[in-house]
Tab-separated table of C-alpha atoms in Angstrom:
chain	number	residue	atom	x	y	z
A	317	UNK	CA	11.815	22.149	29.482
A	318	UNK	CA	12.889	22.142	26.071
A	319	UNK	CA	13.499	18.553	26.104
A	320	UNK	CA	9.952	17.969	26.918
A	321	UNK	CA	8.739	19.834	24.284
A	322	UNK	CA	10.392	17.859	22.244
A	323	UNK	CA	9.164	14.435	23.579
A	324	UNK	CA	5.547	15.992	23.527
A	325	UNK	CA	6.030	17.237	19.920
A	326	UNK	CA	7.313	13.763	19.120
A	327	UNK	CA	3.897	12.087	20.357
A	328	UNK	CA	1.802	14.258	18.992
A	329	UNK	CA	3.775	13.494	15.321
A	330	UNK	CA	3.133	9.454	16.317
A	331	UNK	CA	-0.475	10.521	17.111
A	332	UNK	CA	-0.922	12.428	14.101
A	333	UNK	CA	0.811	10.017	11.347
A	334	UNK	CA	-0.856	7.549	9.246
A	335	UNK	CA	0.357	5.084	7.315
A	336	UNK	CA	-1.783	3.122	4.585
A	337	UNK	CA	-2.904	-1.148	4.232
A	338	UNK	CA	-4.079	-2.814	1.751
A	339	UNK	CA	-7.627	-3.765	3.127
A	340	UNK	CA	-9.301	-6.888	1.789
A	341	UNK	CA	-13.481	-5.690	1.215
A	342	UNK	CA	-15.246	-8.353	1.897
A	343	UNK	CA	-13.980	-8.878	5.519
A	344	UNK	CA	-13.089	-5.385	5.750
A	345	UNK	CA	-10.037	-6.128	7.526
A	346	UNK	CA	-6.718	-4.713	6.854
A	347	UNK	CA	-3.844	-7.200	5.387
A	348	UNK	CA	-0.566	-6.716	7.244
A	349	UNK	CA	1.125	-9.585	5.965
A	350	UNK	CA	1.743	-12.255	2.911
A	351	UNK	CA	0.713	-15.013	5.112
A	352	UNK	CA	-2.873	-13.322	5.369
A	353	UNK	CA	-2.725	-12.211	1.530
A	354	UNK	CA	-1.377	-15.433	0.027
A	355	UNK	CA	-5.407	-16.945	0.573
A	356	UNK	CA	-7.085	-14.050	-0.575
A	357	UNK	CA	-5.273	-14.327	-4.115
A	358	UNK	CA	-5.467	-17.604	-4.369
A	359	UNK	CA	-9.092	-18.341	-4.574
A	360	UNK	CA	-8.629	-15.806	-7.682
A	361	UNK	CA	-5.908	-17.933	-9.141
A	362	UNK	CA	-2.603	-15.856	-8.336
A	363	UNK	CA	0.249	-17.981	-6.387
A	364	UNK	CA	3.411	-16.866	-5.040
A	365	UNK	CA	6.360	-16.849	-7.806
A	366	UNK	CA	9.218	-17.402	-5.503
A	367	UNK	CA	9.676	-15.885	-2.115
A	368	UNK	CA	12.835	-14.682	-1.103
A	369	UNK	CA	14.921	-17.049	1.319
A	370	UNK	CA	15.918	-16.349	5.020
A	371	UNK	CA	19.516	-16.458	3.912
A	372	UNK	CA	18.503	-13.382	1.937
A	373	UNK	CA	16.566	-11.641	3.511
A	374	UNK	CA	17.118	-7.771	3.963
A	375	UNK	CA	17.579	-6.195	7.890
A	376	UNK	CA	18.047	-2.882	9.062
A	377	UNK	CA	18.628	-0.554	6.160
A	378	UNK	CA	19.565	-3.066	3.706
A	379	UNK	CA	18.195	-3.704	0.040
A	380	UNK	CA	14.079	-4.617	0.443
A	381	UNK	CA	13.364	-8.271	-0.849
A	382	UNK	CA	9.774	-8.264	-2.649
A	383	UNK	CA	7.701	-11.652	-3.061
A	384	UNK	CA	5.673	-11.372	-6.486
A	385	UNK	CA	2.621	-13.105	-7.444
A	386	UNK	CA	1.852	-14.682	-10.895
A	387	UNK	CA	-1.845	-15.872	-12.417
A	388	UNK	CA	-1.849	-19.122	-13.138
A	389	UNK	CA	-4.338	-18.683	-16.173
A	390	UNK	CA	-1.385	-15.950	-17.013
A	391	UNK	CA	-0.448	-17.506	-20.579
A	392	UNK	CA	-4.503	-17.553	-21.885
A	393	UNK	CA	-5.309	-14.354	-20.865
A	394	UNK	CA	-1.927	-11.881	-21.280
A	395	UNK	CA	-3.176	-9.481	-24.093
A	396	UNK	CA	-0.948	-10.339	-27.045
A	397	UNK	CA	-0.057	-6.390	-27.220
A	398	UNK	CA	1.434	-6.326	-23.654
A	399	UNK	CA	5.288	-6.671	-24.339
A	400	UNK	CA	5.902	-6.789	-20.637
A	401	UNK	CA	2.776	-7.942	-18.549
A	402	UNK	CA	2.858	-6.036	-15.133
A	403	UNK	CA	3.945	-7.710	-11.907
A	404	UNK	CA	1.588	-7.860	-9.253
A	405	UNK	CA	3.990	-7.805	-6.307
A	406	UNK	CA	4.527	-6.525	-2.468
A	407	UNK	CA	8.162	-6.019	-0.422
A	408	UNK	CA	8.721	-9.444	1.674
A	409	UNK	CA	7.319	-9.268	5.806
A	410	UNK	CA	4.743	-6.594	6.720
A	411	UNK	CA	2.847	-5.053	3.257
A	412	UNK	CA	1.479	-2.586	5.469
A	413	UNK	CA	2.512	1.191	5.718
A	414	UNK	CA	3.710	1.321	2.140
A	415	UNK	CA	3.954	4.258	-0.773
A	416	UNK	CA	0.340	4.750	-2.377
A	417	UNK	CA	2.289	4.145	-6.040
A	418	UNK	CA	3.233	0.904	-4.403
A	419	UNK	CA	-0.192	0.148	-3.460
A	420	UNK	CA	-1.756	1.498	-6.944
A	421	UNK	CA	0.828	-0.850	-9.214
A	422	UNK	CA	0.225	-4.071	-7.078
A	423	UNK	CA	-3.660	-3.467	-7.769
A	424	UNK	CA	-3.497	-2.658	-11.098
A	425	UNK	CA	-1.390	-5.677	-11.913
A	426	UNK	CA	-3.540	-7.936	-10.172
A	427	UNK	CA	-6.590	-6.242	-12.429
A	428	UNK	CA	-4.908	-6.579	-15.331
A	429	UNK	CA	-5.662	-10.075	-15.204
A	430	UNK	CA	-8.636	-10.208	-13.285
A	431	UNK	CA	-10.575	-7.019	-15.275
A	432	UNK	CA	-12.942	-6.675	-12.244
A	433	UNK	CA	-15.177	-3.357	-13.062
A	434	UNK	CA	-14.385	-2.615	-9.717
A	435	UNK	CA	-11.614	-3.548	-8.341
A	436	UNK	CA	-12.467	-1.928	-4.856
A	437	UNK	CA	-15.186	-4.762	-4.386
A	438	UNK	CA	-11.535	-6.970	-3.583
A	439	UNK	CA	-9.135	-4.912	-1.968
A	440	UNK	CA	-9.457	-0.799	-0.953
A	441	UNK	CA	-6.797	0.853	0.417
A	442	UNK	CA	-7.583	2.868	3.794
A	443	UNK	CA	-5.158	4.771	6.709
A	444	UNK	CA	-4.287	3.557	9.671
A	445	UNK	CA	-2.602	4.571	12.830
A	446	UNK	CA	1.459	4.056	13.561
A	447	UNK	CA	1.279	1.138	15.517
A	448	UNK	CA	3.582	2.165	18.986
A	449	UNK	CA	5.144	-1.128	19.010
A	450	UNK	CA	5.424	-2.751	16.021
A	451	UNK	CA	6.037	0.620	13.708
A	452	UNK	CA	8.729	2.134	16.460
A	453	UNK	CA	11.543	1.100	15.009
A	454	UNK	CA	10.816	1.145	11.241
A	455	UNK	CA	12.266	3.996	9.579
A	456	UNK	CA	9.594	6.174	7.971
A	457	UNK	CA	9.439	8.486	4.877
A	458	UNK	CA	7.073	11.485	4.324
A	459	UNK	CA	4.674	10.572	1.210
A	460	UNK	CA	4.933	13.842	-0.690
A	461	UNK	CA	2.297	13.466	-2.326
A	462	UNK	CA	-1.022	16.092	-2.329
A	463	UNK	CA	0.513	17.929	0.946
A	464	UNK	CA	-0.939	14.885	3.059
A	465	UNK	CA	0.993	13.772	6.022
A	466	UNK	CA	1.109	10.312	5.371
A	467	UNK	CA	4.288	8.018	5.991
A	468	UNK	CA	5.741	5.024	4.002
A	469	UNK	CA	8.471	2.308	4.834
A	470	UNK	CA	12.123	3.521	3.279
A	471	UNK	CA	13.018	1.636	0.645
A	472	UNK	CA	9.468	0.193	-0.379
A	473	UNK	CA	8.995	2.507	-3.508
A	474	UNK	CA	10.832	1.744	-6.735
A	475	UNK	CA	11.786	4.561	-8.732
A	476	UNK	CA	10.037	2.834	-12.077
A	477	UNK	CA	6.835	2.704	-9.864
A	478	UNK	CA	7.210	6.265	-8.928
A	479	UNK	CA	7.735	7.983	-12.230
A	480	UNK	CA	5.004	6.119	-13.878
A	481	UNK	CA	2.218	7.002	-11.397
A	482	UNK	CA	3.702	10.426	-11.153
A	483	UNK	CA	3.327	10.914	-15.023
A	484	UNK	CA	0.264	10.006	-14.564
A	485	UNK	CA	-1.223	11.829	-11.477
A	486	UNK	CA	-3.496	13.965	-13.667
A	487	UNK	CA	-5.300	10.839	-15.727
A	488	UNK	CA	-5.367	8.604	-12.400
A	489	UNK	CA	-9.263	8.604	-12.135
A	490	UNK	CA	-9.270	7.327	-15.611
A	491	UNK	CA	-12.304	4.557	-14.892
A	492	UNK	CA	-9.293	2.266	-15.473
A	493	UNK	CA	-10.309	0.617	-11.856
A	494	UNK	CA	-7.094	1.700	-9.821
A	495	UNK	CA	-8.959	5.039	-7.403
A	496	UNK	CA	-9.270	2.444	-4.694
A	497	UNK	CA	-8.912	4.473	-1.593
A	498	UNK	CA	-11.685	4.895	0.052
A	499	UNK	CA	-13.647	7.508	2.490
A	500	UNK	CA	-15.612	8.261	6.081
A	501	UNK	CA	-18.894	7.400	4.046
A	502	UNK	CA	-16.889	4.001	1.979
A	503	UNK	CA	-17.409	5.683	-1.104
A	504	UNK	CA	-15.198	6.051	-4.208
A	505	UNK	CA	-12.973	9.413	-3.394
A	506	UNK	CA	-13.191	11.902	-6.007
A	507	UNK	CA	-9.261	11.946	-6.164
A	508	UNK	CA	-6.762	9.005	-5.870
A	509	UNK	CA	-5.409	10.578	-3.133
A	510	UNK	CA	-7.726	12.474	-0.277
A	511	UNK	CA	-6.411	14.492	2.627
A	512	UNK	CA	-6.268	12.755	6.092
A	513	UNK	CA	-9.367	13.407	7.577
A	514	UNK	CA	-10.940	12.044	4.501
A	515	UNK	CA	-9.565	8.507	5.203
A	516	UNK	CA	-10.885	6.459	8.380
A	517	UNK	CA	-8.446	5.172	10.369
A	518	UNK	CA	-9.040	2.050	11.349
C-alpha cells in the first residue's frame, strides 16, 4: 500500500512539473536543440564560436560543456564602454528545461547586439511538460524562484548568472527587453516570472 502511494505520488509530481524552452515566435515552436537554434541565429548574423568535441563531452553528472555564439558584426557594434561584452551562450545537447537566469542571460546577450525593442517578437520563453521518455533520466533541480514549481537540468546554472539576475530580481521589468515569458492570452507577463498556471504548456 504504501509503496503505491508512493508510485502514485511520483506521477502525479511528473504530471505536475514543468520545465521551460526557449520558443522561437515566429513559428511558435519550442527549440530543444542547437541543431534547430544554430538557423534561427544565423539569419541574424550570430555563428557558433566553437562547439565542444565528442572527446569532451560531459555524461552523467559530469562538468556541463556550453556551445557559445558570437555576432559576426561583433567588432562594429560592441559599445566602446562594455569592458566585457556578454556571451550569448546555451549548455551543449538539449537547451531545453533550463534555469530561467539561464534563459534571461542568453537573451539578453543576443539583444545586446541585436537592440530589438522587443525581443519577444524572436524568441519567448514558455513551460512545457516533463517529457516521460526523454526527461526520465535527467536529474532535475527545483527552480526556487517566486514559490513556482518549475524544474531545471543540474548543473545548467552558473553561479555568475545566478547572482546577477538575483541582484536584480526587483529592476527585471526594466523595459530593458529581457520579460520574455509569456502567458495563456501571449501577452507580456506583468512579472519576469508568473506562477504555473499562468504559463501554457505546450
Amino acid at each position: 500500500m504504501e509503496r503505491e502511494r508512493e508510485r502514485e505520488y511520483c506521477c502525479m509530481m511528473r504530471d505536475c512539473t514543468r520545465k521551460l524552452a526557449l520558443w522561437h515566435t515566429r513559428t511558435f515552436k519550442p527549440i530543444l536543440t542547437h541543431e534547430e537554434l544554430e538557423p534561427i541565429l544565423a539569419t541574424k548574423g550570430f555563428v557558433v564560436a566553437a562547439r565542444p568535441s565528442p572527446s569532451s563531452s560531459s555524461s552523467g553528472g559530469g562538468l556541463i560543456n556550453w556551445v557559445e555564439y558570437v555576432y559576426a558584426a561583433a567588432a562594429a557594434t560592441t559599445k566602446s564602454e562594455v569592458l566585457a561584452p556578454p556571451k550569448a551562450r546555451l549548455p551543449d545537447s538539449r537547451i531545453d528545461g533550463l534555469h530561467i537566469y539561464t534563459y534571461r542571460a542568453f537573451i539578453d546577450a543576443v539583444n545586446f547586439y541585436l537592440e530589438m525593442d522587443d525581443i519577444s517578437t524572436l524568441f519567448h520563453i514558455r513551460g512545457m511538460p516533463l517529457h516521460w521518455m526523454s526527461d526520465r533520466y535527467t536529474k532535475w533541480v527545483p527552480m526556487e524562484v517566486d514559490e513556482s514549481i518549475f524544474v531545471y537540468r543540474e548543473g545548467t546554472l552558473d553561479q555568475t548568472t545566478e547572482s546577477f539576475y538575483n541582484s536584480n530580481r526587483q529592476s527585471c521589468c526594466n523595459g530593458h527587453g529581457s520579460m520574455v515569458i509569456r502567458d495563456k492570452g501571449k501577452k507580456m507577463s506583468e512579472s519576469c516570472i508568473v506562477s504555473l498556471k499562468d504559463i501554457l504548456a505546450a
